[in-house]
Amino acid sequence: MRVSIVERLFARADDDRPLFTHQDHSRAVEHTLTWADFVGRVRVAAGALREVAEPGDRVAILAGQELAYPLAFFGALTAGLVAVPLMPPGKRVDRLSGVLADAGARVWATSAAAASRVRGFGEPDALVVVDELSGPGAEPVAVDPESPAYLQYTSGSTREPAGAVISHRAIVASCWQASQAYASDEGTTCAGWIPFFHDMGLIQLLCLPVYAGGRSVFMSPAEFVHRPGRWLRQLSDYPAVFTAAPNFAYDLAADAGADDDLDLSDVRVALNGAEPVRPRTVERFCEVFGPRGFRREAHRPSYGLAEATVYVASAGPDGPRGAVFDREILAQGQAVETPDGQPAMSVGRPVGQLVRIVHDGHEQPEGEVGEVWVHGPNVASGYWGRGDAATFSGVLDGLEGWLRTGDLGVFHRGDLYLTGRLKDLIVIDGRNFHPQDIEAAAGEAHPAVRRDRVAAFGVADEDGEGAVVVAECVRDAEADVREVTRAVLRAVSREYDLTLRAVRLVPSGGLPRTSSGKVARSAAKARYGDLRG
């Protein structure tokens, strides 16, 4: 194994350059820790955790987007413990309780800011408030490269949350892949707001800066959502920026517009991932911010998942590439270009791992749709305590240990395109429909519909198979329900020759979402799928 992430951290124990900067917009201040300061505090956190836990024990991190979070995370790894990145108790207490029980995390690490909420939530064997500690600290515990470093709980968009077991080797492998794919080094500023409990935020804002020797500048997700311009200002104010966000964030930023003094010329990489990448979003972001120095080639559509320690594939230094596919043929399993069809955005090519398209256990040639399989040192070893062998034990061409992602994709001109999820595929009268395509059409049908808050799913009853759309309305929007419903019906019929069984409009916030903010289709179907209601 290459040097572990903890060893890379401690190798810079005398470095006085800034490592982590928390932008606290609620108080209009920034808090920064240098490498030296951070390593010193990690030693103290590790020492405190070793007093209450044994190597291999799970430590739940229940803190907000603040400097205490990386302290707790790296403190756990330094102590030889298994970190469980989570969030403080909030609205989704049932999910948090379930994850804590699943992980068997009886030691909790938190911050002074979140301590009162955490104490009121439960009674762990030990509660460590990492930013209130003092003491001599401890040296890193030697670990087996294959031993668990942390449990990355999946967002729960298609199943109950499960803890992907990420080894120390997988962290380093993923960071190496990302550093190669996005040219990250000591001069890179990893900037953004993705929550640390999310796989993308954990790697991009915590692990990669430590691996590459760079710097992390972060704010809370809520501060971005309330004022998207804060993210843009962050990207403008720091050098050699590598940022990452889901597609909806680029839409919000474009809606916010560009201040006259904004300079995005030193944004080296703007990763777009975690949800379907819309060609229209990429083009619009470039149109709005190109005059402020943003280079189109900096926009990098990417693909990853928790079970692969987040990174699988990404666009290269030439930037985004796309194609226009025949909708009907693509839905039936083949990618064929046509002048007038469905625009799609490539998520690029893999770095440092193998990616194949598989159907019925056989690799598919270019142009044929199938399940995306991944093989590499970044792949998780399984789900904690579940023995879910099917997901992690694919066999292809005599090679074992393939990750079966559950995502549908196709290679076209050497690039990977994602077409949907196996479990979400809607089949009506023998025709295949991908829910994200229907959702995109519905989201653009009327201004009263929230673009990224739409769920499409299949239903079956005595009348046969059909499809339903549930859409959130823009807050305070004044629109006639019948008018919006007709607009959605027309848009889906026009684009896909599909007559929806029903369109249901719900208030803003009415659709269930995963911990990472994506619409949870399975939960939406359970809530709204009964056509008799």
PDB file of N, CA and C in Angstrom, residues 65-137:
ATOM      1  N   GLN A  65     -20.709  21.076  10.037  1.00  0.00           N
ATOM      2  CA  GLN A  65     -19.668  21.412   9.052  1.00  0.00           C
ATOM      3  C   GLN A  65     -18.739  22.444   9.683  1.00  0.00           C
ATOM      4  N   GLU A  66     -17.797  21.963  10.485  1.00  0.00           N
ATOM      5  CA  GLU A  66     -16.909  22.811  11.264  1.00  0.00           C
ATOM      6  C   GLU A  66     -15.573  22.105  11.428  1.00  0.00           C
ATOM      7  N   LEU A  67     -14.597  22.798  12.017  1.00  0.00           N
ATOM      8  CA  LEU A  67     -13.256  22.231  12.136  1.00  0.00           C
ATOM      9  C   LEU A  67     -13.215  21.001  13.035  1.00  0.00           C
ATOM     10  N   ALA A  68     -14.188  20.867  13.933  1.00  0.00           N
ATOM     11  CA  ALA A  68     -14.224  19.688  14.793  1.00  0.00           C
ATOM     12  C   ALA A  68     -14.423  18.408  13.997  1.00  0.00           C
ATOM     13  N   TYR A  69     -15.047  18.507  12.827  1.00  0.00           N
ATOM     14  CA  TYR A  69     -15.336  17.297  12.049  1.00  0.00           C
ATOM     15  C   TYR A  69     -14.055  16.618  11.568  1.00  0.00           C
ATOM     16  N   PRO A  70     -13.165  17.329  10.839  1.00  0.00           N
ATOM     17  CA  PRO A  70     -11.921  16.656  10.463  1.00  0.00           C
ATOM     18  C   PRO A  70     -11.088  16.231  11.668  1.00  0.00           C
ATOM     19  N   LEU A  71     -11.164  16.969  12.781  1.00  0.00           N
ATOM     20  CA  LEU A  71     -10.451  16.548  13.984  1.00  0.00           C
ATOM     21  C   LEU A  71     -10.958  15.187  14.461  1.00  0.00           C
ATOM     22  N   ALA A  72     -12.273  15.037  14.503  1.00  0.00           N
ATOM     23  CA  ALA A  72     -12.851  13.776  14.954  1.00  0.00           C
ATOM     24  C   ALA A  72     -12.528  12.641  13.981  1.00  0.00           C
ATOM     25  N   PHE A  73     -12.651  12.916  12.683  1.00  0.00           N
ATOM     26  CA  PHE A  73     -12.415  11.883  11.678  1.00  0.00           C
ATOM     27  C   PHE A  73     -10.969  11.388  11.718  1.00  0.00           C
ATOM     28  N   PHE A  74     -10.024  12.310  11.624  1.00  0.00           N
ATOM     29  CA  PHE A  74      -8.619  11.895  11.620  1.00  0.00           C
ATOM     30  C   PHE A  74      -8.166  11.439  13.003  1.00  0.00           C
ATOM     31  N   GLY A  75      -8.813  11.945  14.060  1.00  0.00           N
ATOM     32  CA  GLY A  75      -8.506  11.440  15.396  1.00  0.00           C
ATOM     33  C   GLY A  75      -8.871   9.977  15.522  1.00  0.00           C
ATOM     34  N   ALA A  76     -10.040   9.597  14.972  1.00  0.00           N
ATOM     35  CA  ALA A  76     -10.463   8.196  15.013  1.00  0.00           C
ATOM     36  C   ALA A  76      -9.505   7.312  14.223  1.00  0.00           C
ATOM     37  N   LEU A  77      -9.136   7.748  13.004  1.00  0.00           N
ATOM     38  CA  LEU A  77      -8.216   6.950  12.192  1.00  0.00           C
ATOM     39  C   LEU A  77      -6.855   6.834  12.856  1.00  0.00           C
ATOM     40  N   THR A  78      -6.388   7.909  13.445  1.00  0.00           N
ATOM     41  CA  THR A  78      -5.076   7.896  14.119  1.00  0.00           C
ATOM     42  C   THR A  78      -5.084   6.936  15.301  1.00  0.00           C
ATOM     43  N   ALA A  79      -6.229   6.801  15.975  1.00  0.00           N
ATOM     44  CA  ALA A  79      -6.349   5.916  17.129  1.00  0.00           C
ATOM     45  C   ALA A  79      -6.599   4.459  16.740  1.00  0.00           C
ATOM     46  N   GLY A  80      -6.672   4.182  15.440  1.00  0.00           N
ATOM     47  CA  GLY A  80      -6.921   2.819  14.992  1.00  0.00           C
ATOM     48  C   GLY A  80      -8.380   2.411  15.092  1.00  0.00           C
ATOM     49  N   LEU A  81      -9.266   3.400  15.179  1.00  0.00           N
ATOM     50  CA  LEU A  81     -10.692   3.131  15.284  1.00  0.00           C
ATOM     51  C   LEU A  81     -11.366   3.249  13.920  1.00  0.00           C
ATOM     52  N   VAL A  82     -12.611   2.850  13.845  1.00  0.00           N
ATOM     53  CA  VAL A  82     -13.373   2.900  12.601  1.00  0.00           C
ATOM     54  C   VAL A  82     -14.340   4.080  12.689  1.00  0.00           C
ATOM     55  N   ALA A  83     -14.113   5.107  11.895  1.00  0.00           N
ATOM     56  CA  ALA A  83     -14.969   6.281  11.921  1.00  0.00           C
ATOM     57  C   ALA A  83     -16.295   5.990  11.218  1.00  0.00           C
ATOM     58  N   VAL A  84     -17.359   6.604  11.708  1.00  0.00           N
ATOM     59  CA  VAL A  84     -18.671   6.522  11.067  1.00  0.00           C
ATOM     60  C   VAL A  84     -19.149   7.953  10.849  1.00  0.00           C
ATOM     61  N   PRO A  85     -18.860   8.547   9.691  1.00  0.00           N
ATOM     62  CA  PRO A  85     -19.222   9.947   9.440  1.00  0.00           C
ATOM     63  C   PRO A  85     -20.739  10.131   9.357  1.00  0.00           C
ATOM     64  N   LEU A  86     -21.274  10.923  10.277  1.00  0.00           N
ATOM     65  CA  LEU A  86     -22.707  11.183  10.312  1.00  0.00           C
ATOM     66  C   LEU A  86     -22.945  12.670  10.505  1.00  0.00           C
ATOM     67  N   MET A  87     -24.093  13.030  11.014  1.00  0.00           N
ATOM     68  CA  MET A  87     -24.454  14.424  11.249  1.00  0.00           C
ATOM     69  C   MET A  87     -25.069  14.530  12.635  1.00  0.00           C
ATOM     70  N   PRO A  88     -25.167  15.737  13.192  1.00  0.00           N
ATOM     71  CA  PRO A  88     -25.817  15.857  14.493  1.00  0.00           C
ATOM     72  C   PRO A  88     -27.296  15.514  14.382  1.00  0.00           C
ATOM     73  N   PRO A  89     -27.937  15.152  15.490  1.00  0.00           N
ATOM     74  CA  PRO A  89     -29.373  14.874  15.458  1.00  0.00           C
ATOM     75  C   PRO A  89     -30.142  16.071  14.909  1.00  0.00           C
ATOM     76  N   GLY A  90     -31.070  15.780  14.011  1.00  0.00           N
ATOM     77  CA  GLY A  90     -31.881  16.833  13.409  1.00  0.00           C
ATOM     78  C   GLY A  90     -33.246  16.287  13.094  1.00  0.00           C
ATOM     79  N   LYS A  91     -33.706  16.516  11.850  1.00  0.00           N
ATOM     80  CA  LYS A  91     -35.043  16.081  11.457  1.00  0.00           C
ATOM     81  C   LYS A  91     -35.118  14.571  11.272  1.00  0.00           C
ATOM     82  N   ARG A  92     -34.042  13.951  10.782  1.00  0.00           N
ATOM     83  CA  ARG A  92     -34.109  12.535  10.411  1.00  0.00           C
ATOM     84  C   ARG A  92     -33.541  11.652  11.522  1.00  0.00           C
ATOM     85  N   VAL A  93     -34.153  11.730  12.717  1.00  0.00           N
ATOM     86  CA  VAL A  93     -33.618  11.012  13.865  1.00  0.00           C
ATOM     87  C   VAL A  93     -33.800   9.504  13.724  1.00  0.00           C
ATOM     88  N   ASP A  94     -34.854   9.067  13.026  1.00  0.00           N
ATOM     89  CA  ASP A  94     -35.056   7.626  12.857  1.00  0.00           C
ATOM     90  C   ASP A  94     -33.919   7.013  12.054  1.00  0.00           C
ATOM     91  N   ARG A  95     -33.534   7.696  10.954  1.00  0.00           N
ATOM     92  CA  ARG A  95     -32.436   7.185  10.144  1.00  0.00           C
ATOM     93  C   ARG A  95     -31.150   7.177  10.944  1.00  0.00           C
ATOM     94  N   LEU A  96     -30.880   8.252  11.701  1.00  0.00           N
ATOM     95  CA  LEU A  96     -29.654   8.326  12.490  1.00  0.00           C
ATOM     96  C   LEU A  96     -29.613   7.216  13.534  1.00  0.00           C
ATOM     97  N   SER A  97     -30.724   6.972  14.200  1.00  0.00           N
ATOM     98  CA  SER A  97     -30.774   5.889  15.187  1.00  0.00           C
ATOM     99  C   SER A  97     -30.503   4.544  14.536  1.00  0.00           C
ATOM    100  N   GLY A  98     -31.077   4.349  13.338  1.00  0.00           N
ATOM    101  CA  GLY A  98     -30.866   3.088  12.633  1.00  0.00           C
ATOM    102  C   GLY A  98     -29.422   2.876  12.234  1.00  0.00           C
ATOM    103  N   VAL A  99     -28.776   3.938  11.772  1.00  0.00           N
ATOM    104  CA  VAL A  99     -27.372   3.827  11.370  1.00  0.00           C
ATOM    105  C   VAL A  99     -26.490   3.545  12.582  1.00  0.00           C
ATOM    106  N   LEU A 100     -26.738   4.248  13.689  1.00  0.00           N
ATOM    107  CA  LEU A 100     -25.935   4.018  14.897  1.00  0.00           C
ATOM    108  C   LEU A 100     -26.076   2.576  15.373  1.00  0.00           C
ATOM    109  N   ALA A 101     -27.295   2.042  15.308  1.00  0.00           N
ATOM    110  CA  ALA A 101     -27.507   0.653  15.715  1.00  0.00           C
ATOM    111  C   ALA A 101     -26.835  -0.311  14.752  1.00  0.00           C
ATOM    112  N   ASP A 102     -26.945  -0.027  13.449  1.00  0.00           N
ATOM    113  CA  ASP A 102     -26.342  -0.898  12.440  1.00  0.00           C
ATOM    114  C   ASP A 102     -24.822  -0.945  12.594  1.00  0.00           C
ATOM    115  N   ALA A 103     -24.218   0.213  12.855  1.00  0.00           N
ATOM    116  CA  ALA A 103     -22.754   0.277  12.985  1.00  0.00           C
ATOM    117  C   ALA A 103     -22.276  -0.223  14.338  1.00  0.00           C
ATOM    118  N   GLY A 104     -23.167  -0.277  15.325  1.00  0.00           N
ATOM    119  CA  GLY A 104     -22.748  -0.644  16.673  1.00  0.00           C
ATOM    120  C   GLY A 104     -21.807   0.387  17.264  1.00  0.00           C
ATOM    121  N   ALA A 105     -22.053   1.650  16.940  1.00  0.00           N
ATOM    122  CA  ALA A 105     -21.175   2.733  17.409  1.00  0.00           C
ATOM    123  C   ALA A 105     -21.614   3.174  18.788  1.00  0.00           C
ATOM    124  N   ARG A 106     -20.865   2.767  19.810  1.00  0.00           N
ATOM    125  CA  ARG A 106     -21.187   3.131  21.179  1.00  0.00           C
ATOM    126  C   ARG A 106     -20.301   4.247  21.710  1.00  0.00           C
ATOM    127  N   VAL A 107     -19.351   4.696  20.905  1.00  0.00           N
ATOM    128  CA  VAL A 107     -18.538   5.874  21.234  1.00  0.00           C
ATOM    129  C   VAL A 107     -18.881   6.942  20.213  1.00  0.00           C
ATOM    130  N   TRP A 108     -19.204   8.132  20.711  1.00  0.00           N
ATOM    131  CA  TRP A 108     -19.588   9.229  19.837  1.00  0.00           C
ATOM    132  C   TRP A 108     -18.600  10.381  19.979  1.00  0.00           C
ATOM    133  N   ALA A 109     -18.254  10.990  18.860  1.00  0.00           N
ATOM    134  CA  ALA A 109     -17.391  12.175  18.861  1.00  0.00           C
ATOM    135  C   ALA A 109     -18.200  13.341  18.319  1.00  0.00           C
ATOM    136  N   THR A 110     -18.118  14.474  18.998  1.00  0.00           N
ATOM    137  CA  THR A 110     -18.900  15.628  18.582  1.00  0.00           C
ATOM    138  C   THR A 110     -18.113  16.906  18.829  1.00  0.00           C
ATOM    139  N   SER A 111     -18.783  18.037  18.623  1.00  0.00           N
ATOM    140  CA  SER A 111     -18.165  19.347  18.820  1.00  0.00           C
ATOM    141  C   SER A 111     -18.871  20.079  19.946  1.00  0.00           C
ATOM    142  N   ALA A 112     -18.253  21.144  20.414  1.00  0.00           N
ATOM    143  CA  ALA A 112     -18.891  21.945  21.459  1.00  0.00           C
ATOM    144  C   ALA A 112     -20.208  22.531  20.961  1.00  0.00           C
ATOM    145  N   ALA A 113     -20.253  22.902  19.671  1.00  0.00           N
ATOM    146  CA  ALA A 113     -21.458  23.515  19.124  1.00  0.00           C
ATOM    147  C   ALA A 113     -22.623  22.532  19.052  1.00  0.00           C
ATOM    148  N   ALA A 114     -22.333  21.259  18.859  1.00  0.00           N
ATOM    149  CA  ALA A 114     -23.398  20.258  18.699  1.00  0.00           C
ATOM    150  C   ALA A 114     -23.612  19.415  19.946  1.00  0.00           C
ATOM    151  N   ALA A 115     -22.803  19.611  20.975  1.00  0.00           N
ATOM    152  CA  ALA A 115     -22.802  18.711  22.132  1.00  0.00           C
ATOM    153  C   ALA A 115     -24.149  18.621  22.826  1.00  0.00           C
ATOM    154  N   SER A 116     -24.851  19.749  22.992  1.00  0.00           N
ATOM    155  CA  SER A 116     -26.120  19.707  23.718  1.00  0.00           C
ATOM    156  C   SER A 116     -27.156  18.870  22.966  1.00  0.00           C
ATOM    157  N   ARG A 117     -27.211  19.011  21.640  1.00  0.00           N
ATOM    158  CA  ARG A 117     -28.139  18.208  20.848  1.00  0.00           C
ATOM    159  C   ARG A 117     -27.800  16.731  20.940  1.00  0.00           C
ATOM    160  N   VAL A 118     -26.499  16.430  20.883  1.00  0.00           N
ATOM    161  CA  VAL A 118     -26.060  15.035  20.914  1.00  0.00           C
ATOM    162  C   VAL A 118     -26.358  14.410  22.271  1.00  0.00           C
ATOM    163  N   ARG A 119     -26.113  15.167  23.351  1.00  0.00           N
ATOM    164  CA  ARG A 119     -26.386  14.624  24.691  1.00  0.00           C
ATOM    165  C   ARG A 119     -27.867  14.340  24.889  1.00  0.00           C
ATOM    166  N   GLY A 120     -28.712  15.132  24.253  1.00  0.00           N
ATOM    167  CA  GLY A 120     -30.141  14.907  24.387  1.00  0.00           C
ATOM    168  C   GLY A 120     -30.674  13.807  23.498  1.00  0.00           C
ATOM    169  N   PHE A 121     -29.819  13.275  22.630  1.00  0.00           N
ATOM    170  CA  PHE A 121     -30.263  12.285  21.649  1.00  0.00           C
ATOM    171  C   PHE A 121     -30.179  10.867  22.169  1.00  0.00           C
ATOM    172  N   GLY A 122     -29.163  10.565  22.981  1.00  0.00           N
ATOM    173  CA  GLY A 122     -28.983   9.200  23.442  1.00  0.00           C
ATOM    174  C   GLY A 122     -27.917   9.111  24.505  1.00  0.00           C
ATOM    175  N   GLU A 123     -27.609   7.883  24.901  1.00  0.00           N
ATOM    176  CA  GLU A 123     -26.621   7.647  25.955  1.00  0.00           C
ATOM    177  C   GLU A 123     -25.577   6.648  25.460  1.00  0.00           C
ATOM    178  N   PRO A 124     -24.530   7.140  24.799  1.00  0.00           N
ATOM    179  CA  PRO A 124     -23.464   6.248  24.349  1.00  0.00           C
ATOM    180  C   PRO A 124     -22.604   5.806  25.533  1.00  0.00           C
ATOM    181  N   ASP A 125     -21.709   4.864  25.283  1.00  0.00           N
ATOM    182  CA  ASP A 125     -20.760   4.466  26.324  1.00  0.00           C
ATOM    183  C   ASP A 125     -19.809   5.607  26.652  1.00  0.00           C
ATOM    184  N   ALA A 126     -19.497   6.415  25.630  1.00  0.00           N
ATOM    185  CA  ALA A 126     -18.609   7.558  25.849  1.00  0.00           C
ATOM    186  C   ALA A 126     -18.926   8.629  24.826  1.00  0.00           C
ATOM    187  N   LEU A 127     -18.857   9.884  25.259  1.00  0.00           N
ATOM    188  CA  LEU A 127     -19.044  11.025  24.371  1.00  0.00           C
ATOM    189  C   LEU A 127     -17.806  11.905  24.481  1.00  0.00           C
ATOM    190  N   VAL A 128     -17.141  12.130  23.343  1.00  0.00           N
ATOM    191  CA  VAL A 128     -15.911  12.915  23.309  1.00  0.00           C
ATOM    192  C   VAL A 128     -16.167  14.198  22.527  1.00  0.00           C
ATOM    193  N   VAL A 129     -15.988  15.336  23.181  1.00  0.00           N
ATOM    194  CA  VAL A 129     -16.142  16.636  22.529  1.00  0.00           C
ATOM    195  C   VAL A 129     -14.749  17.065  22.087  1.00  0.00           C
ATOM    196  N   VAL A 130     -14.454  16.872  20.815  1.00  0.00           N
ATOM    197  CA  VAL A 130     -13.065  16.906  20.360  1.00  0.00           C
ATOM    198  C   VAL A 130     -12.428  18.289  20.404  1.00  0.00           C
ATOM    199  N   ASP A 131     -13.246  19.355  20.313  1.00  0.00           N
ATOM    200  CA  ASP A 131     -12.640  20.687  20.324  1.00  0.00           C
ATOM    201  C   ASP A 131     -12.588  21.290  21.717  1.00  0.00           C
ATOM    202  N   GLU A 132     -12.839  20.463  22.747  1.00  0.00           N
ATOM    203  CA  GLU A 132     -12.671  20.908  24.128  1.00  0.00           C
ATOM    204  C   GLU A 132     -11.579  20.131  24.849  1.00  0.00           C
ATOM    205  N   LEU A 133     -10.789  19.386  24.096  1.00  0.00           N
ATOM    206  CA  LEU A 133      -9.784  18.499  24.693  1.00  0.00           C
ATOM    207  C   LEU A 133      -8.451  19.203  24.896  1.00  0.00           C
ATOM    208  N   SER A 134      -7.687  18.684  25.834  1.00  0.00           N
ATOM    209  CA  SER A 134      -6.301  19.098  26.026  1.00  0.00           C
ATOM    210  C   SER A 134      -5.535  17.892  26.543  1.00  0.00           C
ATOM    211  N   GLY A 135      -4.235  17.928  26.409  1.00  0.00           N
ATOM    212  CA  GLY A 135      -3.443  16.803  26.877  1.00  0.00           C
ATOM    213  C   GLY A 135      -2.277  16.517  25.959  1.00  0.00           C
ATOM    214  N   PRO A 136      -1.471  15.514  26.297  1.00  0.00           N
ATOM    215  CA  PRO A 136      -0.248  15.234  25.531  1.00  0.00           C
ATOM    216  C   PRO A 136      -0.495  14.611  24.171  1.00  0.00           C
ATOM    217  N   GLY A 137      -1.592  13.916  24.018  1.00  0.00           N
ATOM    218  CA  GLY A 137      -1.870  13.304  22.731  1.00  0.00           C
ATOM    219  C   GLY A 137      -1.228  11.947  22.562  1.00  0.00           C
TER     220      GLY A 137
END
